[in-house]
Tab-separated table of C-alpha atoms in Angstrom:
chain	number	residue	atom	x	y	z
C	25	UNK	CA	-132.235	118.642	17.760
C	26	UNK	CA	-130.903	122.011	19.354
C	27	UNK	CA	-128.884	119.691	21.600
C	28	UNK	CA	-127.469	116.850	18.478
C	29	UNK	CA	-126.310	119.970	16.842
C	30	UNK	CA	-124.386	121.173	19.734
C	31	UNK	CA	-122.574	118.058	20.670
C	32	UNK	CA	-121.666	116.946	16.924
C	33	UNK	CA	-118.870	120.032	16.541
C	34	UNK	CA	-117.123	119.325	19.571
C	35	UNK	CA	-117.185	114.994	18.840
C	36	UNK	CA	-116.132	116.075	15.123
C	37	UNK	CA	-113.250	118.767	16.725
C	38	UNK	CA	-112.426	115.814	18.910
C	39	UNK	CA	-111.604	113.173	16.305
C	40	UNK	CA	-109.823	115.329	14.190
C	41	UNK	CA	-107.222	116.295	16.703
C	42	UNK	CA	-106.995	112.695	18.095
C	43	UNK	CA	-106.556	111.454	14.152
C	44	UNK	CA	-103.900	114.496	13.816
C	45	UNK	CA	-102.046	113.617	16.971
C	46	UNK	CA	-102.547	109.405	16.734
C	47	UNK	CA	-101.998	109.379	13.125
C	48	UNK	CA	-99.512	111.754	12.003
C	49	UNK	CA	-97.606	113.724	14.867
C	50	UNK	CA	-96.741	110.839	16.964
C	51	UNK	CA	-95.407	108.668	14.309
C	52	UNK	CA	-93.470	110.973	13.187
C	53	UNK	CA	-91.856	111.804	16.900
C	54	UNK	CA	-91.193	108.302	17.272
C	55	UNK	CA	-89.666	107.789	13.597
C	56	UNK	CA	-87.524	110.834	14.502
C	57	UNK	CA	-86.604	109.665	17.959
C	58	UNK	CA	-85.556	106.072	16.498
C	59	UNK	CA	-83.373	107.665	13.645
C	60	UNK	CA	-81.657	109.508	15.774
C	61	UNK	CA	-81.134	106.877	18.452
C	62	UNK	CA	-80.668	104.003	16.433
C	63	UNK	CA	-80.741	104.992	12.634
C	64	UNK	CA	-79.390	101.131	11.423
C	65	UNK	CA	-82.269	99.133	13.060
C	66	UNK	CA	-84.940	102.094	12.248
C	67	UNK	CA	-84.202	101.034	8.839
C	68	UNK	CA	-84.652	97.452	9.604
C	69	UNK	CA	-80.770	96.315	10.652
C	70	UNK	CA	-79.745	95.432	6.592
C	71	UNK	CA	-76.522	93.812	5.916
C	72	UNK	CA	-74.869	95.366	2.752
C	73	UNK	CA	-71.777	93.853	0.795
C	74	UNK	CA	-68.415	95.185	-0.441
C	75	UNK	CA	-70.584	96.856	-3.490
C	76	UNK	CA	-72.975	98.744	-0.918
C	77	UNK	CA	-76.179	96.212	-1.704
C	78	UNK	CA	-78.211	95.358	0.407
C	79	UNK	CA	-77.932	91.489	0.628
C	80	UNK	CA	-80.550	90.918	3.827
C	81	UNK	CA	-81.451	91.734	6.994
C	82	UNK	CA	-79.958	90.803	10.598
C	83	UNK	CA	-83.636	89.997	11.576
C	84	UNK	CA	-84.966	87.882	8.399
C	85	UNK	CA	-83.582	84.589	8.066
C	86	UNK	CA	-82.891	83.304	4.712
C	87	UNK	CA	-82.619	79.975	2.692
C	88	UNK	CA	-79.132	78.634	2.491
C	89	UNK	CA	-79.318	75.374	0.311
C	90	UNK	CA	-75.479	75.382	-0.908
C	91	UNK	CA	-74.180	72.196	1.264
C	92	UNK	CA	-71.241	74.118	1.741
C	93	UNK	CA	-72.945	76.856	3.774
C	94	UNK	CA	-74.593	76.595	6.865
C	95	UNK	CA	-78.027	76.187	7.068
C	96	UNK	CA	-80.645	77.794	9.259
C	97	UNK	CA	-84.371	77.042	10.552
C	98	UNK	CA	-86.757	74.799	8.265
C	99	UNK	CA	-89.252	77.901	7.455
C	100	UNK	CA	-92.760	76.638	6.154
C	101	UNK	CA	-93.033	79.831	4.417
C	102	UNK	CA	-89.470	80.032	2.312
C	103	UNK	CA	-88.321	83.015	4.588
C	104	UNK	CA	-91.127	85.373	2.858
C	105	UNK	CA	-91.270	88.501	5.225
C	106	UNK	CA	-94.606	89.724	3.766
C	107	UNK	CA	-96.762	87.058	5.514
C	108	UNK	CA	-95.025	85.830	8.498
C	109	UNK	CA	-95.919	82.757	10.513
C	110	UNK	CA	-96.456	79.406	10.881
C	111	UNK	CA	-99.122	76.931	11.293
C	112	UNK	CA	-99.561	76.142	14.996
C	113	UNK	CA	-99.986	73.037	14.503
C	114	UNK	CA	-99.533	70.386	18.215
C	115	UNK	CA	-96.983	67.715	18.270
C	116	UNK	CA	-99.654	65.117	17.269
C	117	UNK	CA	-100.624	66.878	13.972
C	118	UNK	CA	-100.040	64.203	11.346
C	119	UNK	CA	-98.550	67.375	8.650
C	120	UNK	CA	-96.624	68.598	11.297
C	121	UNK	CA	-95.233	64.902	12.246
C	122	UNK	CA	-94.792	64.626	8.046
C	123	UNK	CA	-92.515	67.742	7.725
C	124	UNK	CA	-90.508	66.764	10.840
C	125	UNK	CA	-89.581	63.605	9.626
C	126	UNK	CA	-88.786	65.042	5.780
C	127	UNK	CA	-86.589	67.705	7.775
C	128	UNK	CA	-84.890	64.729	9.357
C	129	UNK	CA	-84.912	62.505	6.306
C	130	UNK	CA	-83.142	65.714	4.450
C	131	UNK	CA	-80.818	66.089	7.515
C	132	UNK	CA	-79.267	62.415	7.074
C	133	UNK	CA	-78.608	62.922	3.636
C	134	UNK	CA	-76.674	65.648	3.710
C	135	UNK	CA	-74.717	65.051	7.091
C	136	UNK	CA	-74.299	61.023	7.128
C	137	UNK	CA	-71.671	61.769	9.392
C	138	UNK	CA	-74.109	63.590	12.464
C	139	UNK	CA	-75.720	61.108	14.099
C	140	UNK	CA	-79.760	61.893	14.138
C	141	UNK	CA	-79.708	61.984	17.713
C	142	UNK	CA	-76.946	65.096	18.103
C	143	UNK	CA	-79.499	67.045	15.770
C	144	UNK	CA	-80.697	70.045	17.583
C	145	UNK	CA	-84.469	70.195	17.312
C	146	UNK	CA	-84.186	73.563	15.859
C	147	UNK	CA	-82.002	72.489	12.681
C	148	UNK	CA	-85.594	70.211	11.981
C	149	UNK	CA	-88.211	72.237	13.282
C	150	UNK	CA	-89.344	75.992	12.505
C	151	UNK	CA	-90.133	78.754	14.662
C	152	UNK	CA	-93.477	80.419	14.728
C	153	UNK	CA	-92.413	83.255	12.191
C	154	UNK	CA	-90.987	81.113	9.980
C	155	UNK	CA	-88.394	83.993	9.842
C	156	UNK	CA	-85.967	83.392	12.246
C	157	UNK	CA	-82.738	84.441	11.617
C	158	UNK	CA	-80.539	82.353	13.995
C	159	UNK	CA	-79.874	79.018	15.275
C	160	UNK	CA	-78.527	77.495	18.359
C	161	UNK	CA	-74.544	77.178	18.623
C	162	UNK	CA	-74.929	73.437	18.880
C	163	UNK	CA	-76.736	73.546	15.281
C	164	UNK	CA	-74.058	75.456	13.524
C	165	UNK	CA	-71.465	72.895	15.493
C	166	UNK	CA	-73.492	70.031	14.004
C	167	UNK	CA	-72.886	71.282	10.606
C	168	UNK	CA	-69.192	71.762	10.635
C	169	UNK	CA	-68.303	68.159	9.752
C	170	UNK	CA	-70.031	68.452	6.639
C	171	UNK	CA	-68.550	72.044	5.504
C	172	UNK	CA	-65.103	70.743	6.812
C	173	UNK	CA	-65.770	67.939	4.256
C	174	UNK	CA	-67.024	69.784	1.341
C	175	UNK	CA	-65.060	72.891	1.854
C	176	UNK	CA	-61.674	71.521	2.726
C	177	UNK	CA	-61.586	74.501	5.716
C	178	UNK	CA	-60.304	73.140	9.005
C	179	UNK	CA	-62.985	71.806	11.417
C	180	UNK	CA	-61.477	73.900	14.618
C	181	UNK	CA	-61.395	77.336	11.888
C	182	UNK	CA	-65.188	76.589	11.685
C	183	UNK	CA	-65.662	75.997	14.863
C	184	UNK	CA	-63.581	79.640	15.902
C	185	UNK	CA	-65.990	81.365	12.951
C	186	UNK	CA	-68.907	79.884	15.128
C	187	UNK	CA	-67.516	81.054	18.141
C	188	UNK	CA	-66.655	84.436	17.153
C	189	UNK	CA	-70.377	84.873	15.819
C	190	UNK	CA	-72.319	83.121	19.190
C	191	UNK	CA	-74.381	86.152	20.686
C	192	UNK	CA	-75.594	85.724	24.565
C	193	UNK	CA	-78.599	86.248	26.270
C	194	UNK	CA	-80.413	89.801	25.792
C	195	UNK	CA	-78.660	92.039	28.730
C	196	UNK	CA	-77.547	88.558	30.132
C	197	UNK	CA	-80.665	87.264	31.353
C	198	UNK	CA	-83.015	86.781	28.632
C	199	UNK	CA	-83.358	84.328	25.636
C	200	UNK	CA	-80.630	81.718	24.586
C	201	UNK	CA	-77.343	81.903	23.077
C	202	UNK	CA	-78.006	82.218	19.072
C	203	UNK	CA	-75.944	82.467	15.943
C	204	UNK	CA	-77.061	84.815	13.042
C	205	UNK	CA	-76.647	82.377	9.863
C	206	UNK	CA	-76.190	85.478	7.539
C	207	UNK	CA	-73.815	86.867	9.384
C	208	UNK	CA	-72.015	83.452	9.969
C	209	UNK	CA	-71.961	82.644	6.050
C	210	UNK	CA	-70.622	86.126	4.869
C	211	UNK	CA	-67.915	85.211	7.119
C	212	UNK	CA	-67.344	81.505	5.853
C	213	UNK	CA	-67.375	82.805	2.119
C	214	UNK	CA	-64.610	84.922	2.875
C	215	UNK	CA	-63.028	82.142	3.973
C	216	UNK	CA	-63.668	80.075	0.775
């Protein structure tokens, strides 16, 4: 019995130290460093309007349904950041096939001037998180005809806007070129 009592005290003290370091000191240190080095990113890369109100984040997509704006990727979770994720369906899954067919039909109805074989796949399928704020530059260019027709904005002006918002690969090596739909639509709103 004496041996067990001699072990419990050090175990409790070590557990307390580990909880203090891992549960309090480390998170405080990492948060403090992030706030000092990159405060905008540490706060969620928020985007503000002219009234200094938060209108979104660079990191989370939003649903744009008005036909005069650029549309982002399909989201099976309606861009709800509280529950990111998507069903991990195989390409042969009937629910995924039906959802993709519905997306293609919606595309054809909203963009009759763009042939379906020219529609980038990211406009009719969703990302793994369901929150992707980006589309490919090709997906943005595919929407130029519809937006130009509805707004009267010259197609070249829209292409220039897309080019302005095209982000390159990370460190020039990783990922793909992409366009943040929220930022693009904010600049488009100014043209309107």
